[in-house]
XYZ file of C-alpha atoms in Angstrom:
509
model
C 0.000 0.000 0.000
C 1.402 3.624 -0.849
C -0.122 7.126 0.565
C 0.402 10.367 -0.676
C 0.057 13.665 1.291
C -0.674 16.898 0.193
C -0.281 20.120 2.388
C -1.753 23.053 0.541
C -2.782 26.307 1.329
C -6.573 25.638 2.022
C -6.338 21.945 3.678
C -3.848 18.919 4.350
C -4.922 15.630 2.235
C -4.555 12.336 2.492
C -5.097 9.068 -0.386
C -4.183 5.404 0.016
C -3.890 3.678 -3.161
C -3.258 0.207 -3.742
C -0.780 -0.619 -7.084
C -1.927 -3.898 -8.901
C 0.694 -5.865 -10.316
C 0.015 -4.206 -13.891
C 0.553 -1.099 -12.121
C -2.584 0.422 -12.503
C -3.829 2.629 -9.265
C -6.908 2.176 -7.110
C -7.977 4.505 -4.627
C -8.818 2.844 -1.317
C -9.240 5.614 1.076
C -9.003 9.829 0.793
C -9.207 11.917 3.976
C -8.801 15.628 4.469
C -8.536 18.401 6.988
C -8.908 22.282 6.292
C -6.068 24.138 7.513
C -5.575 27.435 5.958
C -1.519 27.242 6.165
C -1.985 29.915 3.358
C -3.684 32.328 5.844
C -0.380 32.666 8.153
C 2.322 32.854 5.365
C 0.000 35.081 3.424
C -0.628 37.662 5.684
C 2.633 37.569 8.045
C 5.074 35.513 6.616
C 5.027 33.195 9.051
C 3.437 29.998 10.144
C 2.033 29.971 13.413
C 2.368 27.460 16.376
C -1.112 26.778 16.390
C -1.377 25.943 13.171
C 1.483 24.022 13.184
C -0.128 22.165 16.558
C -3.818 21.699 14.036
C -1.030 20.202 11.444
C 0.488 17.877 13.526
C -2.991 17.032 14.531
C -4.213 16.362 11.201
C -1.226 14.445 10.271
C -1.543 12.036 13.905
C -5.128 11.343 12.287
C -3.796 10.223 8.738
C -0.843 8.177 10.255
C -3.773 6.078 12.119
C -4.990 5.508 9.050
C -2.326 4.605 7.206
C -1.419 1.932 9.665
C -4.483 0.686 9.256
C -4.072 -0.228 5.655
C -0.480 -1.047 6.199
C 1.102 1.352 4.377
C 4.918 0.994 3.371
C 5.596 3.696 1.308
C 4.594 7.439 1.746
C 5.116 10.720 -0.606
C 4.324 13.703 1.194
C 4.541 17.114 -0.555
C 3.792 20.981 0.464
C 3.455 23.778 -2.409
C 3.473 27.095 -1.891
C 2.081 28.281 1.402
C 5.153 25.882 2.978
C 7.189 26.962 0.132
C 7.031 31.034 1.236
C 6.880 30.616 4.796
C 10.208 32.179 6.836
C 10.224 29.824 8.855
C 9.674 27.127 6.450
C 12.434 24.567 8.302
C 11.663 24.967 11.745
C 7.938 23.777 10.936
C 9.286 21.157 8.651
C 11.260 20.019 11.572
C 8.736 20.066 13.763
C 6.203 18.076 11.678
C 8.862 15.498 10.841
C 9.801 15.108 14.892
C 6.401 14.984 16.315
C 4.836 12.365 13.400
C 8.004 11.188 11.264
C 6.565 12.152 7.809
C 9.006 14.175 5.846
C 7.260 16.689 3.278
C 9.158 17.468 0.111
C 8.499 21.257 -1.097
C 7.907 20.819 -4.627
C 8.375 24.418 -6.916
C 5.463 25.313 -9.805
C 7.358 22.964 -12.405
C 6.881 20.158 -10.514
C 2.846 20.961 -9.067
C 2.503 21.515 -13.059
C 4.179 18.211 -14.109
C 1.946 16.019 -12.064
C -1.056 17.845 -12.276
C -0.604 17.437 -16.405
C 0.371 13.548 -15.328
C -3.058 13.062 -13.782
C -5.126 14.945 -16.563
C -3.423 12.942 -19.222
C -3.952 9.726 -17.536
C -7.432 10.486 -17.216
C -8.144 12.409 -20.356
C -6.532 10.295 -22.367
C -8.990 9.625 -24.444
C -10.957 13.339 -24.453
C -11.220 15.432 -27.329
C -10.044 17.957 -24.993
C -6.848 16.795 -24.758
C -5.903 16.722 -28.436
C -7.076 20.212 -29.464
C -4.844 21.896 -31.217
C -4.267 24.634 -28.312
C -6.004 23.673 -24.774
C -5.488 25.206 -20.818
C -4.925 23.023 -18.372
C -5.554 25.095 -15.367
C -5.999 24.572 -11.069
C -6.848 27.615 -8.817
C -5.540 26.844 -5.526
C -5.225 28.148 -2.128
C -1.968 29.724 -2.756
C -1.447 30.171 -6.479
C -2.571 29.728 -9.822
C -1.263 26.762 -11.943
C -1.150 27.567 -15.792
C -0.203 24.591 -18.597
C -0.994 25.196 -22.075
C -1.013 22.146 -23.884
C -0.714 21.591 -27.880
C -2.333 18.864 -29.376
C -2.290 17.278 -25.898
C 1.476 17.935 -24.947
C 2.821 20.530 -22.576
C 4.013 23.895 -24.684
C 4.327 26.225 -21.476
C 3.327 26.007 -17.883
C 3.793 28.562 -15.321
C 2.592 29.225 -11.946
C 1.413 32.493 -10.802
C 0.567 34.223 -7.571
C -3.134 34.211 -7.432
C -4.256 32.286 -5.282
C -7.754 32.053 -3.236
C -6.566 31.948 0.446
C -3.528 34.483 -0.685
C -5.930 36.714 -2.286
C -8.266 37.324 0.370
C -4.933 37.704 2.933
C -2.755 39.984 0.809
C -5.504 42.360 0.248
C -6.592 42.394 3.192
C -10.160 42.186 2.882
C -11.634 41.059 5.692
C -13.049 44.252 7.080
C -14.403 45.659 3.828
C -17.948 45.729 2.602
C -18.719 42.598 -0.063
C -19.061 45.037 -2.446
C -15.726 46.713 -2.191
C -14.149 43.483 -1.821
C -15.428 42.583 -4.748
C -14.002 45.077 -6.755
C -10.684 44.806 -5.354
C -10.548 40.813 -6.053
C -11.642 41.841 -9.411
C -9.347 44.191 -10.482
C -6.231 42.188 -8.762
C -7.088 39.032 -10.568
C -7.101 41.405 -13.875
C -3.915 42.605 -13.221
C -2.473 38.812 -12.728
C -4.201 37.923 -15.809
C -2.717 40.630 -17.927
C 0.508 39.261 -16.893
C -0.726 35.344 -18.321
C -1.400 36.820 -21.435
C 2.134 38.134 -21.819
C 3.407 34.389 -21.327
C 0.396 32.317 -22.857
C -1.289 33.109 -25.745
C -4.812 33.235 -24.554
C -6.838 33.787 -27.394
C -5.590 30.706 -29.626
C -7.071 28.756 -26.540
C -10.316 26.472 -27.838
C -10.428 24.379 -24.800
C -10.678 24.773 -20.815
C -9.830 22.215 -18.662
C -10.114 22.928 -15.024
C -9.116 21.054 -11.860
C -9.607 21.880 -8.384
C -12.139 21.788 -5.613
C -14.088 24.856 -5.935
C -14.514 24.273 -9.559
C -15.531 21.418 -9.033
C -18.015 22.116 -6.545
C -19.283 24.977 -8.819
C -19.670 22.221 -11.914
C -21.478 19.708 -9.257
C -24.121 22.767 -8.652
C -24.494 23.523 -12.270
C -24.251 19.795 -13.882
C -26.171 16.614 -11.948
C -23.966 13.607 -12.903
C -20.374 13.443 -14.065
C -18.753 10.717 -16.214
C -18.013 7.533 -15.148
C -14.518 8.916 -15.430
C -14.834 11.814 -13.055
C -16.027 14.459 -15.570
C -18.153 17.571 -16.595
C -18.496 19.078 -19.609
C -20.318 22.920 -18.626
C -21.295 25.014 -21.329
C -19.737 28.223 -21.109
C -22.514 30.462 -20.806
C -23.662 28.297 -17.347
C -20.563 28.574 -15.932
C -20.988 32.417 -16.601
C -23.779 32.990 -15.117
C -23.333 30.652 -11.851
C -20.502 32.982 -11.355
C -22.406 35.804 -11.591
C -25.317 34.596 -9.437
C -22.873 33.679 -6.442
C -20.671 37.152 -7.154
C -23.551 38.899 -4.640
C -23.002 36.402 -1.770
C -20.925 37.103 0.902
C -19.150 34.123 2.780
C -22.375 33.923 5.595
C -24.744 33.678 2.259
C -22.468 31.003 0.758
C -22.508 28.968 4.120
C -26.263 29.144 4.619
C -27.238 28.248 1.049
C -24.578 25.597 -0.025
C -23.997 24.533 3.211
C -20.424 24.966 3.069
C -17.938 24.601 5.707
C -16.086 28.040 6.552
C -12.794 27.288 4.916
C -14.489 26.881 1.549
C -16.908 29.349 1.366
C -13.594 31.582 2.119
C -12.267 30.595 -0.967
C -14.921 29.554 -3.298
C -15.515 33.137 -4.910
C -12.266 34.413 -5.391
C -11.185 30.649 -7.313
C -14.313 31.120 -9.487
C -13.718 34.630 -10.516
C -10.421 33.689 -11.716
C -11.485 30.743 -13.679
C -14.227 33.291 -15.356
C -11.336 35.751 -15.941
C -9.388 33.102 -17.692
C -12.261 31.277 -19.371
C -13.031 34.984 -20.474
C -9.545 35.363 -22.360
C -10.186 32.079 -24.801
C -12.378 30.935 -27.083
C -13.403 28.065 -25.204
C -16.884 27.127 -25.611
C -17.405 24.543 -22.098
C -15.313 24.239 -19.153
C -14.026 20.481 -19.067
C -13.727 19.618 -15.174
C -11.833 16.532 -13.705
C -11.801 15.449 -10.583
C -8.317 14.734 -10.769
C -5.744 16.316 -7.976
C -2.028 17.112 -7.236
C -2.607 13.262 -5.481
C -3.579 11.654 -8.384
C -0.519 12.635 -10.356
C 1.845 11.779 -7.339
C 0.180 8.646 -6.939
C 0.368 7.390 -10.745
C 4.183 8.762 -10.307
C 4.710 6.319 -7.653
C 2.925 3.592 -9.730
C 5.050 4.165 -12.775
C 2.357 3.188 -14.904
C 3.636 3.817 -18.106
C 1.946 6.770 -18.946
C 4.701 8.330 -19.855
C 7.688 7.082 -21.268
C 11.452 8.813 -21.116
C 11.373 9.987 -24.231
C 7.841 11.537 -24.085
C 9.029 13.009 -20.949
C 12.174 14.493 -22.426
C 10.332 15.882 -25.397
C 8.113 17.831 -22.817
C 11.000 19.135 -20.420
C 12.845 20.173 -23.795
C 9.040 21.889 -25.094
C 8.710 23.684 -22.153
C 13.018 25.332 -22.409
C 12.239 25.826 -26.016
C 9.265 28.167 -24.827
C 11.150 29.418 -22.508
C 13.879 30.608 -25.306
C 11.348 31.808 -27.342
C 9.647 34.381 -24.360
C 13.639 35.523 -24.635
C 13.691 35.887 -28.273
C 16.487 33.222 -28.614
C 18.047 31.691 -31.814
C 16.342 28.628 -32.306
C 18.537 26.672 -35.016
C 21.545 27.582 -33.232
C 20.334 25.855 -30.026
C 19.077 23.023 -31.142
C 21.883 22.548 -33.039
C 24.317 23.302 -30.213
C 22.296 20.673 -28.397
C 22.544 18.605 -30.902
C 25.961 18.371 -31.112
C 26.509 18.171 -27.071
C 24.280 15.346 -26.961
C 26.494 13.955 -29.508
C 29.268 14.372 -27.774
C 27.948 13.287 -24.417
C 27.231 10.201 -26.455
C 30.442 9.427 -27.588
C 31.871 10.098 -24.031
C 29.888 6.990 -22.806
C 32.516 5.107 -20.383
C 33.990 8.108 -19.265
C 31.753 9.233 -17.151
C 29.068 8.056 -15.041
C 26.600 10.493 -16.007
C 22.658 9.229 -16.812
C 20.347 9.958 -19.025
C 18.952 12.552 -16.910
C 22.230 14.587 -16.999
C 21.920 14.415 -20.435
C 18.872 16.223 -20.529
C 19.932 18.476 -18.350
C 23.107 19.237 -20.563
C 19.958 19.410 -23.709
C 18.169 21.924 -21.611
C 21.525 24.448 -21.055
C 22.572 23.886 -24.648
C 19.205 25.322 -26.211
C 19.108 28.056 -23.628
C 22.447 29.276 -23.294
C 22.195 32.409 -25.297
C 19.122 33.591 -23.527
C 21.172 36.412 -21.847
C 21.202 38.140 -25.393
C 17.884 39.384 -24.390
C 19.233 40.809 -21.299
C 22.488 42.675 -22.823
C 25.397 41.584 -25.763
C 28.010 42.071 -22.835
C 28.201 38.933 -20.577
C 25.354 37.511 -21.724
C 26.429 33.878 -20.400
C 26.053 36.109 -16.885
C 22.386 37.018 -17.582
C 21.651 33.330 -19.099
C 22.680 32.242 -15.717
C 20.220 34.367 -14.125
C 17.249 34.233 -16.608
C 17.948 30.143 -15.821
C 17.751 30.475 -12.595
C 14.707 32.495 -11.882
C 12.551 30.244 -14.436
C 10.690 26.942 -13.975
C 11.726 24.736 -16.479
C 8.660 22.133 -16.562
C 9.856 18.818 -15.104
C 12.846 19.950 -13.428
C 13.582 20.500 -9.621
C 15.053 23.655 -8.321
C 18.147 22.015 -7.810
C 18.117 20.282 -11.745
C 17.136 23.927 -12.679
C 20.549 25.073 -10.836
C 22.774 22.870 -12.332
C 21.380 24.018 -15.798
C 21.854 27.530 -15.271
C 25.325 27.100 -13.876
C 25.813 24.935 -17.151
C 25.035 27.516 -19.363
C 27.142 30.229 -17.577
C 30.060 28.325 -18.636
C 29.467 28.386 -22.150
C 31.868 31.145 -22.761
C 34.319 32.731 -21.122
C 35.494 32.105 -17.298
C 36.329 28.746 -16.080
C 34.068 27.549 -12.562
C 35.508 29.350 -9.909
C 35.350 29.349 -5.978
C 34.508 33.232 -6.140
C 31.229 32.347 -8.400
C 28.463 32.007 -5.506
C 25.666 30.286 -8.087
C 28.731 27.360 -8.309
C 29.708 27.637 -4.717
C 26.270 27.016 -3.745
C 25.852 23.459 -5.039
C 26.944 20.819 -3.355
C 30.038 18.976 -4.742
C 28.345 15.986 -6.674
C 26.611 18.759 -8.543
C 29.838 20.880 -9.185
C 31.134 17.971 -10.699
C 28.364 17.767 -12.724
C 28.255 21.512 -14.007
C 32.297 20.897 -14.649
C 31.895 17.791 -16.738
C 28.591 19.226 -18.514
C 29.875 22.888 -19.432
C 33.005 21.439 -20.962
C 30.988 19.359 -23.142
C 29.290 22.921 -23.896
C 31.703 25.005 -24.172
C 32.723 22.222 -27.044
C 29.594 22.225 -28.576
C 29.193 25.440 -28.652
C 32.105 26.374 -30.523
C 31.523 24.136 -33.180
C 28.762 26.288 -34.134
C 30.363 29.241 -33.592
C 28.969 30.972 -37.316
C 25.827 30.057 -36.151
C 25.422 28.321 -39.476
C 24.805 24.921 -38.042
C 28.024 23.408 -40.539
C 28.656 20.699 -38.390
C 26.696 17.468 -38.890
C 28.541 14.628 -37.293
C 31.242 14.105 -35.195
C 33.877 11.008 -34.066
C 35.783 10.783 -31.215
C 38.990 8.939 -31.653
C 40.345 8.066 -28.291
C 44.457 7.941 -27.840
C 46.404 7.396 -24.405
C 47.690 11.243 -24.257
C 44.977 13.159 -26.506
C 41.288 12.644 -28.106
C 40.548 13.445 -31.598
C 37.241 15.412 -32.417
C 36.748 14.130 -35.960
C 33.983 16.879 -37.529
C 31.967 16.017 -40.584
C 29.852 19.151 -42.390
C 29.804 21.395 -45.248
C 32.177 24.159 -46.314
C 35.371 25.286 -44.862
C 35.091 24.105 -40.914
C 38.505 26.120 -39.858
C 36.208 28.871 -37.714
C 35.080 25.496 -35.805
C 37.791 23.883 -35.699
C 39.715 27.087 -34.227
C 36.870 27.814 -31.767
C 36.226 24.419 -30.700
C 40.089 24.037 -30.018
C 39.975 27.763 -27.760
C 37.028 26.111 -26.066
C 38.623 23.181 -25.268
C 40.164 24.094 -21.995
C 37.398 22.956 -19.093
C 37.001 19.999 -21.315
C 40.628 18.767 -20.738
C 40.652 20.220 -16.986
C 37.435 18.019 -16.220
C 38.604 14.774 -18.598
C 42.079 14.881 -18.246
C 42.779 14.977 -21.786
C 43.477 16.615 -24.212
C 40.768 17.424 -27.208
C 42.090 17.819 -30.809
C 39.634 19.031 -33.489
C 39.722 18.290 -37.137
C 37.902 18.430 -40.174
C 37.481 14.356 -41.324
C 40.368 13.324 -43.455
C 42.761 15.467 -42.123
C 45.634 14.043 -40.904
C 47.109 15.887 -36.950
């Protein structure tokens, strides 16, 4: 038996699964407990020792009932209102000492990479999924998760502050009329929005899928039955005006006609005017909602069901830098091709290093963004690539994948890793390694397309006791390469210990 755990902003939740031997997933048991986490690190900063005590409380409750199905392996994971908190490792601490459950804090690439994981599992077979542009969208207590997906594969995701339980705290609303609240939550959420439609281009949208409890609860009250599969298809114009029929209720209203518990009726209007904001933007003629959660894409991660394979996955990690390069207005042939060539390389290095395939991506990911610090400024632009990197979600990679990339791609050009770089200093030394033996394979690469006219097609590596041979094969004079390539060889040799040679095939060193 396996459990996931799932601290948010608005509540902490529990599901037991069981994984068949085919690996498919079954839900045995769900439990949850509103605790507005979001309400403390939203308004102060900080999370509080009582809530930390109701926490602890909640989590006592689920580890009863995770004995009592035996459990033997548990993911537990906290998003944003953990994520922001100052004092994020004393209550992690504390949770972990008083019931033994350590929570991973996930960033936005990852809540977006398992949120798409459980809509593609269960979508699989929706028209939805395969339009040619369609939003995938959640509205949680904390933020706003944003993946837009073409022909059923992620294109861009981002995750933006606008969040229900955040909303209400940041704005401080809770002594204002409904009305004037209202109008602030409104023209906040606009604000956000305008901001979406910078990264995301809204208006090619033709489809709406939408996750999360409150929309959920609003499709429930508009639509009787879903799917055998956990869905509702609501027409646009009944989603519209449910919105607008609730707008005028204030959070006593909501409680005494939808019998709501407090913490939802908190956060059930400020969720539903951003999905109406967003629905707004796109042409989308229903609302597709799933019942799917942040769980169910942990949980079919922990199955490894096959729903994805590696190379699907790397196509979507390597999507999502691409859009990345193209928000920064990068050269597009030139990276691919300089990744290209560094996977070739990487390749041919097999047996001298111990490097996986998920370095190798990771190398894929620097080499089509390394320029990106163009868009900052022509002087030290591998400086402002490093930066760009590092202050992006990258969809699929951790925080700490997403530093090793940016490090990567600082070294394209220029200065060797150095103690006095803090970005380098600040990984730990397996990953130093890594950004040593991966930027020297760059720094390679990179030269060999230093025209930026993509000459080089192939390459050999001949392998001697004292030196290597780069062997190029391409079109037209390759001396700039070979040149460049040979300048560039320098953290290459320093990390390998040996030296590189580079010359055009058929000519003799």
């Amino acid at each position: 038996m396996v459990a996931v755990l799932d601290m948010g902003a608005s509540a902490t939740r529990l599901v037991v699964i069981e994984i068949a031997a085919d690996r498919t997933v079954r839900t045995l048991e769900e439990a949850s407990r509103g605790i507005l986490l979001g309400r403390d690190t939203f308004s102060s900063g900080v999370i509080r020792s009582s809530t930390i005590d109701a926490v602890i409380s909640a989590l006592d409750g689920f580890r009863h009932v995770m004995d009592e199905y035996a459990v033997t392996r548990v993911r537990a994971v906290a998003t944003s209102a953990v994520r922001e908190a100052r004092n994020v490792d004393v209550f992690l601490d504390r949770v972990h000492r008083r019931t033994g459950i350590e929570f991973e804090i996930i960033n936005e690439a990852e809540e977006a990479r398992l949120l798409y994981l459980a809509v593609k599992h269960t979508l699989s077979r929706h028209a939805a999924l395969h339009r040619a542009w369609t939003l995938l969208t959640e509205v949680g207590g904390g933020s706003t998760s944003v993946t837009l997906l073409k022909q059923g594969q992620p294109h861009r995701s981002a995750v933006y502050a606008l969040g229900a339980v955040r909303l209400r705290q940041a704005l401080h609303l809770q002594r204002l009329t409904h009305e004037v609240q209202l109008a602030i939550l409104k023209r906040s959420i606009t604000n956000v929005i305008q901001e979406i439609r910078l990264d995301i281009p809204m208006r090619r949208v033709s489809q709406l899928i939408a996750i999360g409890g409150d929309v959920r609860f609003a499709a429930a009250q508009i639509m009787d039955d879903a799917s055998a599969d956990g869905l509702r298809e609501v027409p646009r114009d009944k989603f519209l005006e449910f919105c607008a029929e609730i707008e005028h209720l204030d959070e006593d209203r909501l409680i005494e006609r939808f019998r709501l518990p407090a913490t939802q009726a908190e956060t059930l209007l400020p969720s539903l005017l951003v999905y109406r904001t967003l629905l707004a933007e796109t042409g989308a003629r229903s609302l597709v909602v799933s019942d799917v959660t942040l769980r169910t894409g942990a949980s079919l991660d922990l199955a490894e069901t096959g729903t994805r394979s590696i190379e699907e996955f790397e196509g979507q990690v390597l999507a999502s830098a691409e859009a990345l390069g193209e928000k920064h207005r990068f050269d597009r042939a030139h990276g691919r091709h300089v990744a290209m060539l560094a996977g070739r390389v990487f390749d041919l290095l097999d047996g001298e290093h111990s490097l996986t395939r998920r370095h190798r991506l990771l190398l894929l990911v620097a080499a089509l963004l390394h320029d990106i610090g163009l868009y900052v400024s022509l002087r030290a632009h591998h400086k402002h690539s490093q930066y760009l990197l590092s202050a992006s979600q990258i969809f699929g990679l951790t925080d700490e994948e997403t530093a090793i990339v940016s490090n990567i791609a600082r070294y394209h050009r220029r200065g060797l890793p150095a103690r006095s770089h803090l970005p380098y200093v600040a990984l730990d030394r397996g990953d130093r390694l890594v950004v040593n033996q991966l930027a020297g394979i760059l720094r390679v690469a990179n030269a060999l397309d230093a025209e930026h006219l993509q000459k080089v097609r192939d390459l050999r590596l001949v392998r001697r006791e004292r030196a290597w041979t780069l062997e190029l094969d391409g079109e037209g004079d390759l001396t700039m390469e070979q040149l460049a390539a040979t300048a560039r060889a320098d953290l290459f040799a320093e990390t390998f210990g040996r030296q590189l040679l580079i010359r055009p095939t058929g000519v003799q060193s």
